[in-house]
Amino acid sequence: MRPFTFTKVRNSAVAVKEISEKEEAKFIAGGTNLLDLMKFDVMIPKNIIDITGIALNYIKNLEDGGLRLGALVTNSDTAYHKEVENRYPLLSHAILAGASPQLRNKATDAGNLLQRTRCYYFYDPATPCNKREPGSGCSAIHGYNRWHAIFGASEKCIATHPSDMCVALAALEAKVNVTGPNGERNIPFEDFHRLPGDHPEKDTNLSKDEIITSIDLPANGFAENFSYIKNRDRASYSFALVSIAVGLEMKGNKIKEARIVLGGVAHKPWRNKEAEAFLNNKEANRENFEAVADVIVREAKGYEYNKFKIELARRSVVRALMQAAKIEE
Amino acid sequence: MIEKPHRPNQAAEAAFSIQKHKIILTINEVEQEIKVDAWTTVLDLLREHLHLTGTKKGCDHGQCGACTVLMDGTRINSCLTLAVMHDGAEITTVEGLAKGEQLHPVQEAFIEQDAFQCGYCTPGQICSAIGLINEGKAKTPEDIRDLMSGNICRCGAYNNILKVVQEALERERS
Amino acid sequence: MATNFIGKPKNRVDGRDKVTGTAKYTAEFHRPGLLHGVVVSGTIAKGRIKNIDTTAALRLEGVVEVFTHINTPKQAWLDLSYKDMDAPPGEPFRPLHNDKIQFNMQPVALVVAETLELAQYAATLVKVEYEVEEHRTKLADHLEDAIDGDGFRAGFVPPKSQGNFKKAFSNSEVQLDVEYFHGAEHHNPMEMHAATVFYEEDGSLTIYDKTQGVKNSQHYISMVFGLSKKKVRVLSPFVGGAFGSALRPQYQLFLATLAALELKRSVKVELTRPQMFSFGHRPITIQNLKLGASPDGKLKAISHKAFSETSRFEKYVENVVNWAAKLYDCDNIEQVYKLVRLDMYTPLDMRAPGGATGVYALESAMDELSYKLKMDPMELRLKNYSEEDKSEGKPFSTKTLRECFQKGAAKFGWEKRNPQPRSMKKGHDLIGWGMATGVWDAMQVPARAKAEFSADGTLTVGSATADIGTGTYTIMTQIAAETLGLPLEKVKANLGDSDLPFAFIEGGSSTAASVGSAVQKVCEKIAKKLLKEAGKIKDSPFKGANPEEVIFADEMITDKINPSISMSFAEIMESRELEKINKKYMLLPNMLKQNKYSRNTHSAVFAEVKVDEDLGTIKVNRIVSAIDGGRILNLKTAHSQILGGVVWGISMAVHEDSFMDHTFGRFINHDLSKYHISVNADMPEIDVVFVEEPDMVVSSVGAKGIGEIGMVGVAAAIGNAVFHATGKRVRSLPITQEKAMT
C-alpha cells in the first residue's frame, strides 16, 4: 500500500468539505474493496477520509411507505433486518448471495454500490486496462473474458459490475440520496451506474465530491412474487456469471408489473424496460416468459469465452420468472 | 550502523510520511494503547507488530477467511480493515478463546472431530464458527455450509467443520 | 494390551497447538530487528531487463536495501549447486541471476525494509523496463515441437509399451478413440510460502522455511551459498499445507537467505497470494485414449498418449500414461508421453502428480467404453481386473481393489443404478451416478530416526521429516508409544528440523511407510536395550531373554508365557542407574524384496451429481471412496486424509483452473477470488471405506501411504456421473456450468 493521509469526519458536511479540498481523496467505511485494491496498487488515493463516525448507520421507515437504508448500515445488518426480510426479501436474498459473512459484516450498503469490477485485468497492474489507466487499452476484449459483459459494453471496456445487492436495488427502483457541495440530490438507481462508453474509468454518475447518505426503497417490495438466481463458479463466495432479480406484481395469474434485472452481464445492473412492459397484463406462463427472455438477450453480444452467458441468461430469466410466479413444473 | 553496500550514492531521505495514530484496543480482554501507522491493517497489527500470530494471513485480500477475528463480537476479515479505524474496539483472536487451560467448546470440538489437517485456516475457521453461532442465522446444515463458506480449507476438512458447528448449535439450543 | 494405539482414531497430538494459535508457521517467528523482504515480480513472459530503477525505493528512510540482478553478489555459478533433491533434469532457475526473464511473474527484485508495510510500499516504487521477446505458452499450438518425456527423476517411470497395440486395436470389435484435456492448477496451500532467516552472531543461519523437506532446503542453501551445513539449520515445525508446492526450495528461501547474508541481519520474506501462482503448477495435459475391446468387454488394446508442458530450463516429468497397465489385464498397451517446452516456470508435483490427470482420462474413457459395450462400468472394470502389474510383470504386494469395488458399491447402492443416461430426475435436477478406479504408488524411501528414552519414563523420537497436515507427528507418536508400550502422553515426536536424522522430502505418500517404519525400528532398539539392561539386574527373571519372549506394554516388560513376571521400565532405569538410552536407526527399503512386487494403493470411487437441466449448475451430491491403503495407522487422521483427497478431486473436477492469458504469457486469475477452490457449500456427503490389508512388503508397519490415493479417480467419477445425469460427455476439466448445459 502507498502512503496516504488519514482523517476521520463526524458529519456529511465535513466529509464533503474534506473530499472537495483534498486531492485524490477517497472515503473509507467498510474498506473491503478499497483496501483490497490499494494493496494491489490498483487504487492509489493520497487521502483517506474515514466516514464511519457519521450517523448514517440506521434503517428507518419512510412516510411514503418506503424504507431508508443509511449509507453505513452493513450488508449483513441490512439483509437480516426484519423490515427488509419481510418487505424486501428480494434485497435480502441478493445481499446474502454475495461475498462471505465476514465481508458482509464489514461492507456497507453505500460501499456495495461503489465496488469496482472484478475484471482480471483491472486487478492486475501488469496488464493494460482502460478502467484502471485510461487510454492503456482493454486486455479483456481479446483476452480471458469469461466473466465479462454481454450487454452495453464498449470497445474501451467490457467489465461487469460485480454486485448482487445492486441488481435487487435496480429491480426495486431504489433511489440513492447524496450530498455534495451544492446540497442534496437523489439519483434514481438506473442512473446511478454508468455504461463504460469512452470513459470506463467512471463507474457511476456520483460526483467526486459527493457522498452517499442513504438509499431509499419504494413502498412496493415485490415481497409476494420475487426471485433471485445467481449462477456462479462455486456454490458460495464467488461473483455472478449471470444473476437475475425478478419482482412481479400479480393479479391472479396475470402480471400487472414486472421487474427483471440482470447482474454480472454489464457495466451496471442490466434492465430492459421494453421487455418488462411486454409482460404487462400477460398471463404468467412459460411461453410468455420464454418470449420475454428472448427479447432481453436479443441485443446481447458475446466474446470468445463468455458467449455461453447469453443462453445462460435467457434460461435464467425464464427460471427466475417461473419461480417468482410460483409456477411449478 | 548497518552496512548498505549497494545503496546509490545519495543520502537516504524520508520522501513520505505515514501518519501515526494512538488508539486504544482491547485485545483478548487486555486493554492497550497502541501507536499504529495509518496503513497498518488489523491483521498486520496483530501478526507483525504485536506478534499475535494465531490469526493467519492466507491471501491478504478477503478471499480466504484465514484472518477472521471477532471485532466487538462480529466476525470480520482482519486483513481488510485499518487498525486506525478501530479505536476503542474489542478484538478477540484465537489466542483469546480459551479460559486458562480450558479450551472453548468449539476448539475442543475441532480437535475431537479432526476438523483440520495443516491447521493454518483453523484459527479463522474457529473464529468464524463462533461468529456464526453468535449471529444465530444458521438453521440447517445447508445454512451452516453456506455461512462457513467464507473460510477456505485447502486440506478439505469441511465436512468435519460442519459437524463441529452442528454440535455447537445443538449445544446452544439445549 | 493397554498400549494399543496403531489403527485407533486418536486425536492429533498437535491439535491443541493448532486450535489455540500457538502452532507457529514459518512467517511467525520473530526476533527484534527482523527485517521484511517483499518480492517484486516481473510482468513479461520472456525477454530481458533493460533497466531496473531502485532509487525511489532506496530513498525512503527505513528501506535497507533493494536486491536485483545487478547488485546481487554472485553465488555458486554451477547449475549443479542449485539442484535440489527433487529437481527434474535441466538447469534450475536461479533468482536474480542475470537480466534474463524466463517466465512471467519471475522475481526481479527483493525490497528489504524495517517494516512490512514500508517494504510493500517501496516495492511499488521499483521501476523495471524490459526488452520483450516473443514467448510461447500455449501447449496446443506447439505439439509438433514435442520432445520425449523421459529422463531420470525419483519416482518417474519412463512409459513403455508392450504387445502390439496397433494390430490388436484394429482387430477389436469395439473401439473408442477420444481426447481429454484439463486446465492447469496451482497448489495454493493456505499458508503462503515464506522464509524467516535469523542471522546468528557467529554468522550461522537459523532458517524457518516453508518446506516439505528441511534437509532439502539445508542442502540447497549450503550448496548455493557455499556454506558448511553446520552453519545452516533449517526448521519447519508446522507447514500450513503444501501438496507438493514445498517439495523444492522456492525462491523465498534463496532471497531471504541472500539478504540475511549480505546485510548480516535477520530477514523474513513472505510471498503474496498472486506470487503463489509464480513457481510451478500442475501442468496441462492433452491426452488421447484408444481402447479396443471384444463385445464381451475384454480389453484387447489400450493406447494412452499424453502431451504435457515443461519449462525451457528444466524437463519436468510425471507418470501420466503409466496406469492402464497396472489397472487392467490387457496384453497390448501403448504408452506415449511427450513434452513441449514453453516459456513458463517448470511445472511442480501437485497432489497425485500425473496420476490425478492420467487416471482421470483413462477412467473417463473406460466409462465411455462401458456405454459402447452396454455394460455396467464397474462390471467392465472387474472383467479386466489385473492380478498382476502388466507393465512390470509382477504381482502386487497387496491389492484389495476387488473388495473396494464391492464395499464401495454396497455403501453407495450402485446395484440400483439405471444404466440409461438422463434416467433420474428430481425437480429441475438431473441426477447421475458415476464411478471410477484410482491407483497410486506405495513407496518407501530411506529414512533415519532417533529415539531417547529417559529415566523419567518419557520417550523422544525424531526424524527430519515434515507434517504438512498429514498427521506425521501423531502417527510417529502412536507407533513409538505402541512399540515401546508407553502412554501417548509420554512420547514426544520431533520433526521439521535439519538437526534431526535424515528423512527424504515429505511427498509421494511415502512418509508413513518410511519414517513410520524407522520410528518403529528405533523404538525396537530401545526396547531391546531395556530388556538387556533388565537382564543385568541381580536375580533378573529376564536374564538372557529374547525380545520375542516378552511384551513391552504399560511401561513394563512382561513375560509372554508367565504374565506375572514383569519389570517396569522405571525399575530397570533406576537399578541400572541409567539416565538415558539413545538409539538411532537407518531404514533402507529392502529393495530385493520390494522389487519382486508392484506396490500400489487403489481406490474405488462412486459419485452422485445433480445437474440443473436448464442451467447446467453442478452439485456433487455424494461420494463414496473405498480405499486400499494397507494398514491404517490412525483411523481419524487417515479418514481426514481421504476426505481431503476427495475434496481435491471435486475441486479439480468442477472448479480449479489456472488460466493462462497467452497474450501476456501470464496466469491471469492469480488470486483466490478468481481461482476457485471448493468451499464448504460445495461439499457433498463423503463416505470413506477402508479395506485394510497390512502390506508388509511396503513397510514393517504394514502401511501404504494414503496422501494421494484419495484424490485419484474422483474427477473421473464425477465426470462420469455428469454424463449419466445429462447424456453429455464433457472431456475437459474443470466441468464448469456452461460445459454441463444441455
Tab-separated table of N, CA and C in Angstrom, chain C residues 425-494:
chain	number	residue	atom	x	y	z
C	425	LYS	N	-34.309	-38.033	-12.159
C	425	LYS	CA	-34.571	-36.593	-12.096
C	425	LYS	C	-35.339	-36.255	-10.835
C	426	LYS	N	-34.979	-35.117	-10.256
C	426	LYS	CA	-35.736	-34.624	-9.117
C	426	LYS	C	-35.884	-33.123	-9.291
C	427	GLY	N	-37.122	-32.653	-9.436
C	427	GLY	CA	-37.325	-31.237	-9.734
C	427	GLY	C	-36.613	-30.894	-11.029
C	428	HIS	N	-35.816	-29.838	-10.987
C	428	HIS	CA	-35.057	-29.462	-12.183
C	428	HIS	C	-33.734	-30.208	-12.289
C	429	ASP	N	-33.429	-31.009	-11.276
C	429	ASP	CA	-32.102	-31.626	-11.245
C	429	ASP	C	-32.066	-32.991	-11.925
C	430	LEU	N	-31.190	-33.102	-12.889
C	430	LEU	CA	-30.877	-34.404	-13.454
C	430	LEU	C	-29.881	-35.040	-12.501
C	431	ILE	N	-30.113	-36.298	-12.194
C	431	ILE	CA	-29.219	-36.958	-11.234
C	431	ILE	C	-28.427	-38.037	-11.948
C	432	GLY	N	-27.139	-38.072	-11.670
C	432	GLY	CA	-26.300	-39.067	-12.333
C	432	GLY	C	-25.381	-39.777	-11.358
C	433	TRP	N	-25.147	-41.033	-11.665
C	433	TRP	CA	-24.218	-41.830	-10.861
C	433	TRP	C	-23.051	-42.264	-11.726
C	434	GLY	N	-21.863	-42.048	-11.228
C	434	GLY	CA	-20.683	-42.479	-11.963
C	434	GLY	C	-19.678	-43.105	-11.020
C	435	MET	N	-18.768	-43.847	-11.578
C	435	MET	CA	-17.723	-44.449	-10.741
C	435	MET	C	-16.410	-44.459	-11.508
C	436	ALA	N	-15.354	-44.663	-10.773
C	436	ALA	CA	-14.031	-44.748	-11.395
C	436	ALA	C	-13.089	-45.440	-10.421
C	437	THR	N	-11.973	-45.875	-10.958
C	437	THR	CA	-10.948	-46.503	-10.138
C	437	THR	C	-9.814	-45.507	-9.928
C	438	GLY	N	-9.139	-45.627	-8.805
C	438	GLY	CA	-7.945	-44.831	-8.559
C	438	GLY	C	-6.765	-45.740	-8.284
C	439	VAL	N	-5.599	-45.268	-8.591
C	439	VAL	CA	-4.382	-46.039	-8.307
C	439	VAL	C	-3.239	-45.063	-8.048
C	440	TRP	N	-2.381	-45.425	-7.136
C	440	TRP	CA	-1.206	-44.600	-6.844
C	440	TRP	C	-0.095	-45.532	-6.346
C	441	ASP	N	1.093	-44.984	-6.246
C	441	ASP	CA	2.218	-45.795	-5.811
C	441	ASP	C	2.275	-45.895	-4.291
C	442	ALA	N	2.758	-47.033	-3.831
C	442	ALA	CA	3.024	-47.189	-2.391
C	442	ALA	C	4.529	-47.260	-2.237
C	443	MET	N	5.093	-46.144	-1.878
C	443	MET	CA	6.556	-46.048	-1.853
C	443	MET	C	7.107	-46.106	-0.449
C	444	GLN	N	8.301	-46.639	-0.380
C	444	GLN	CA	9.067	-46.499	0.851
C	444	GLN	C	10.440	-45.981	0.444
C	445	VAL	N	10.921	-45.023	1.160
C	445	VAL	CA	12.220	-44.429	0.839
C	445	VAL	C	13.101	-44.490	2.084
C	446	PRO	N	14.417	-44.329	1.932
C	446	PRO	CA	15.276	-44.379	3.118
C	446	PRO	C	14.884	-43.312	4.138
C	447	ALA	N	15.020	-43.642	5.388
C	447	ALA	CA	14.726	-42.676	6.450
C	447	ALA	C	15.507	-43.060	7.694
C	448	ARG	N	15.910	-42.042	8.403
C	448	ARG	CA	16.569	-42.287	9.685
C	448	ARG	C	15.680	-41.759	10.793
C	449	ALA	N	15.856	-42.360	11.956
C	449	ALA	CA	15.137	-41.849	13.126
C	449	ALA	C	16.026	-42.041	14.340
C	450	LYS	N	15.792	-41.220	15.334
C	450	LYS	CA	16.496	-41.426	16.598
C	450	LYS	C	15.481	-41.435	17.723
C	451	ALA	N	15.892	-41.995	18.835
C	451	ALA	CA	14.996	-42.039	19.988
C	451	ALA	C	15.818	-41.928	21.265
C	452	GLU	N	15.204	-41.272	22.215
C	452	GLU	CA	15.862	-41.141	23.523
C	452	GLU	C	14.842	-41.471	24.597
C	453	PHE	N	15.165	-42.489	25.364
C	453	PHE	CA	14.296	-42.852	26.487
C	453	PHE	C	14.943	-42.370	27.772
C	454	SER	N	14.174	-41.652	28.592
C	454	SER	CA	14.738	-41.061	29.810
C	454	SER	C	14.257	-41.800	31.050
C	455	ALA	N	15.023	-41.613	32.082
C	455	ALA	CA	14.698	-42.272	33.353
C	455	ALA	C	13.320	-41.869	33.877
C	456	ASP	N	12.847	-40.684	33.480
C	456	ASP	CA	11.515	-40.256	33.933
C	456	ASP	C	10.391	-40.934	33.145
C	457	GLY	N	10.775	-41.841	32.285
C	457	GLY	CA	9.762	-42.619	31.566
C	457	GLY	C	9.303	-42.004	30.265
C	458	THR	N	9.888	-40.878	29.872
C	458	THR	CA	9.460	-40.262	28.620
C	458	THR	C	10.362	-40.685	27.470
C	459	LEU	N	9.771	-40.670	26.309
C	459	LEU	CA	10.490	-41.054	25.104
C	459	LEU	C	10.393	-39.919	24.098
C	460	THR	N	11.520	-39.558	23.505
C	460	THR	CA	11.504	-38.565	22.438
C	460	THR	C	12.002	-39.223	21.163
C	461	VAL	N	11.202	-39.149	20.117
C	461	VAL	CA	11.655	-39.678	18.836
C	461	VAL	C	11.785	-38.523	17.862
C	462	GLY	N	12.673	-38.672	16.905
C	462	GLY	CA	12.865	-37.571	15.972
C	462	GLY	C	13.313	-38.038	14.606
C	463	SER	N	12.871	-37.295	13.603
C	463	SER	CA	13.302	-37.531	12.236
C	463	SER	C	13.038	-36.247	11.472
C	464	ALA	N	13.907	-35.930	10.530
C	464	ALA	CA	13.797	-34.637	9.844
C	464	ALA	C	12.741	-34.662	8.739
C	465	THR	N	11.607	-35.234	9.039
C	465	THR	CA	10.518	-35.264	8.072
C	465	THR	C	9.607	-34.055	8.313
C	466	ALA	N	8.452	-34.042	7.689
C	466	ALA	CA	7.531	-32.915	7.848
C	466	ALA	C	6.126	-33.419	8.137
C	467	ASP	N	5.360	-32.572	8.806
C	467	ASP	CA	3.926	-32.829	8.964
C	467	ASP	C	3.219	-31.688	8.269
C	468	ILE	N	2.771	-31.960	7.048
C	468	ILE	CA	2.137	-30.876	6.282
C	468	ILE	C	0.629	-30.915	6.461
C	469	GLY	N	0.215	-31.530	7.581
C	469	GLY	CA	-1.212	-31.684	7.833
C	469	GLY	C	-1.606	-33.138	7.724
C	470	THR	N	-0.611	-33.943	7.388
C	470	THR	CA	-0.829	-35.353	7.135
C	470	THR	C	-0.957	-36.173	8.410
C	471	GLY	N	-0.530	-35.597	9.529
C	471	GLY	CA	-0.624	-36.323	10.785
C	471	GLY	C	0.660	-37.043	11.166
C	472	THR	N	1.778	-36.627	10.595
C	472	THR	CA	3.049	-37.304	10.854
C	472	THR	C	3.419	-37.282	12.343
C	473	TYR	N	3.254	-36.133	12.994
C	473	TYR	CA	3.530	-36.050	14.435
C	473	TYR	C	2.751	-37.139	15.171
C	474	THR	N	1.501	-37.261	14.789
C	474	THR	CA	0.598	-38.149	15.518
C	474	THR	C	0.960	-39.613	15.293
C	475	ILE	N	1.203	-39.991	14.042
C	475	ILE	CA	1.500	-41.415	13.828
C	475	ILE	C	2.883	-41.782	14.348
C	476	MET	N	3.821	-40.840	14.296
C	476	MET	CA	5.137	-41.123	14.910
C	476	MET	C	4.955	-41.415	16.395
C	477	THR	N	4.105	-40.598	17.029
C	477	THR	CA	3.851	-40.760	18.459
C	477	THR	C	3.174	-42.102	18.736
C	478	GLN	N	2.178	-42.415	17.921
C	478	GLN	CA	1.442	-43.671	18.122
C	478	GLN	C	2.343	-44.890	17.944
C	479	ILE	N	3.124	-44.861	16.876
C	479	ILE	CA	3.989	-46.014	16.596
C	479	ILE	C	5.003	-46.189	17.718
C	480	ALA	N	5.595	-45.069	18.145
C	480	ALA	CA	6.595	-45.143	19.207
C	480	ALA	C	5.959	-45.646	20.496
C	481	ALA	N	4.802	-45.103	20.828
C	481	ALA	CA	4.138	-45.479	22.086
C	481	ALA	C	3.758	-46.951	22.068
C	482	GLU	N	3.255	-47.401	20.939
C	482	GLU	CA	2.847	-48.802	20.871
C	482	GLU	C	4.049	-49.739	20.891
C	483	THR	N	5.080	-49.370	20.158
C	483	THR	CA	6.240	-50.254	20.056
C	483	THR	C	6.900	-50.444	21.410
C	484	LEU	N	6.993	-49.357	22.156
C	484	LEU	CA	7.679	-49.452	23.441
C	484	LEU	C	6.712	-49.687	24.602
C	485	GLY	N	5.431	-49.548	24.352
C	485	GLY	CA	4.474	-49.788	25.423
C	485	GLY	C	4.344	-48.626	26.381
C	486	LEU	N	4.230	-47.429	25.814
C	486	LEU	CA	4.105	-46.225	26.640
C	486	LEU	C	2.754	-45.557	26.396
C	487	PRO	N	2.292	-44.805	27.384
C	487	PRO	CA	1.114	-43.986	27.093
C	487	PRO	C	1.510	-42.865	26.109
C	488	LEU	N	0.544	-42.404	25.300
C	488	LEU	CA	0.840	-41.378	24.288
C	488	LEU	C	1.459	-40.132	24.913
C	489	GLU	N	0.987	-39.790	26.096
C	489	GLU	CA	1.437	-38.541	26.731
C	489	GLU	C	2.921	-38.582	27.065
C	490	LYS	N	3.487	-39.759	27.134
C	490	LYS	CA	4.907	-39.830	27.497
C	490	LYS	C	5.827	-39.863	26.279
C	491	VAL	N	5.212	-39.710	25.101
C	491	VAL	CA	6.026	-39.720	23.893
C	491	VAL	C	5.979	-38.350	23.240
C	492	LYS	N	7.148	-37.877	22.855
C	492	LYS	CA	7.181	-36.625	22.104
C	492	LYS	C	7.858	-36.898	20.767
C	493	ALA	N	7.217	-36.431	19.701
C	493	ALA	CA	7.803	-36.603	18.376
C	493	ALA	C	8.343	-35.258	17.903
C	494	ASN	N	9.550	-35.287	17.375
C	494	ASN	CA	10.133	-34.079	16.783
C	494	ASN	C	10.342	-34.300	15.299
